[in-house]
């Protein structure tokens, strides 16, 4: 069996340099089941990071659905097939009444690309407003609204970024109760700039959980003044639900329901097929009709029968296993236990999150973001058999995002392991 160093060398030679891996000592995963992963030596890891296996790694019902459909038929949507119709009918039932139709794609990047173009067609304008510490995908257009790497040639004049909301109270800062009004004023400035340049406003695109921004704690209704400015200017609101969607944030199916607004377009991806590549753009029949008449959009693999079988089975499992409520209940327990660690260790600032997407900021003695300590914690957790990661503007927020079927005893194992790691690091730094 190949060593890590050999595999890493082959990756560089065959996939190109700078292909990222998690952890300083990458994990060679060979098998998964439920919320557990096994490496090539047989070691078991609690997966508290991956949101793609939404209902658990290799869920037997999803595996069976994929196998059965693969054994029967797989082609594209130029032929009639009930699978895509049954799925979209089932999917849209989880939204408000205005969401009646969907376009099926293969990835969140594709979904967001289509959504942005749809907003431009419907509004008749080009301008796109996004936050300044976000990620929405990899296409040429979508990469323009990302903040990880400046696009070649710089940002287009149709892209304008606003500050990511802070929201969360820390040990050292007070909540700015007027933050949303201040952001709304910035949005208005961006709208005015678009209008003066002749670009006009097409849309605001946001993750309603602000996941990559560090999932700040925001009150329900926080976005109302911002969205009002966008709609008054004729722009549409796109909710990127790739990370918070399908019940991850608990109690609600979608992040936009939790924070309290109704978007015009919703994009879905990652967890939709529990690992099978499938994504969607959900909106009204009117909006999708306007887009299709302009672009005559077709995706060879989007909506294929196997993808629809995977997505339909995943949706049914969420319902049958009551995973939306489960995410809320177990998530509340996890956040409570995490808050106990915040009270115990100076390096933890504030626990934050909702449902089964939670974590805590890591800071130094003066309350500054501590990316180095965050990295030590993440890698130490990996060494002890628990996989988590980090995110946020400074990579200083622990990111914990397990498959939804995780149970209380596994949450206890996660928190107890984190306690051991923090205790060990505290001792080594004294």
mmCIF file with all atom_site columns, C-alpha atoms in Angstrom, residues 345 419-430:
data_model
loop_
_atom_site.group_PDB
_atom_site.id
_atom_site.type_symbol
_atom_site.label_atom_id
_atom_site.label_alt_id
_atom_site.label_comp_id
_atom_site.label_asym_id
_atom_site.label_entity_id
_atom_site.label_seq_id
_atom_site.pdbx_PDB_ins_code
_atom_site.Cartn_x
_atom_site.Cartn_y
_atom_site.Cartn_z
_atom_site.occupancy
_atom_site.B_iso_or_equiv
_atom_site.pdbx_formal_charge
_atom_site.auth_seq_id
_atom_site.auth_comp_id
_atom_site.auth_asym_id
_atom_site.auth_atom_id
_atom_site.pdbx_PDB_model_num
ATOM 1  C CA . UNK A 1 345 ? -10.653 28.012 28.187 1.00 0.00 ? 345 UNK A CA 1
ATOM 2  C CA . UNK A 1 419 ? -11.727 19.391 25.870 1.00 0.00 ? 419 UNK A CA 1
ATOM 3  C CA . UNK A 1 420 ? -8.680  17.085 25.924 1.00 0.00 ? 420 UNK A CA 1
ATOM 4  C CA . UNK A 1 421 ? -7.051  18.946 23.028 1.00 0.00 ? 421 UNK A CA 1
ATOM 5  C CA . UNK A 1 422 ? -7.622  22.392 24.561 1.00 0.00 ? 422 UNK A CA 1
ATOM 6  C CA . UNK A 1 423 ? -6.325  21.206 27.922 1.00 0.00 ? 423 UNK A CA 1
ATOM 7  C CA . UNK A 1 424 ? -3.196  19.764 26.341 1.00 0.00 ? 424 UNK A CA 1
ATOM 8  C CA . UNK A 1 425 ? -2.536  22.907 24.291 1.00 0.00 ? 425 UNK A CA 1
ATOM 9  C CA . UNK A 1 426 ? -3.112  25.130 27.320 1.00 0.00 ? 426 UNK A CA 1
ATOM 10 C CA . UNK A 1 427 ? -0.576  23.124 29.316 1.00 0.00 ? 427 UNK A CA 1
ATOM 11 C CA . UNK A 1 428 ? 1.998   23.256 26.530 1.00 0.00 ? 428 UNK A CA 1
ATOM 12 C CA . UNK A 1 429 ? 1.653   27.045 26.225 1.00 0.00 ? 429 UNK A CA 1
ATOM 13 C CA . UNK A 1 430 ? 2.084   27.705 29.950 1.00 0.00 ? 430 UNK A CA 1
#
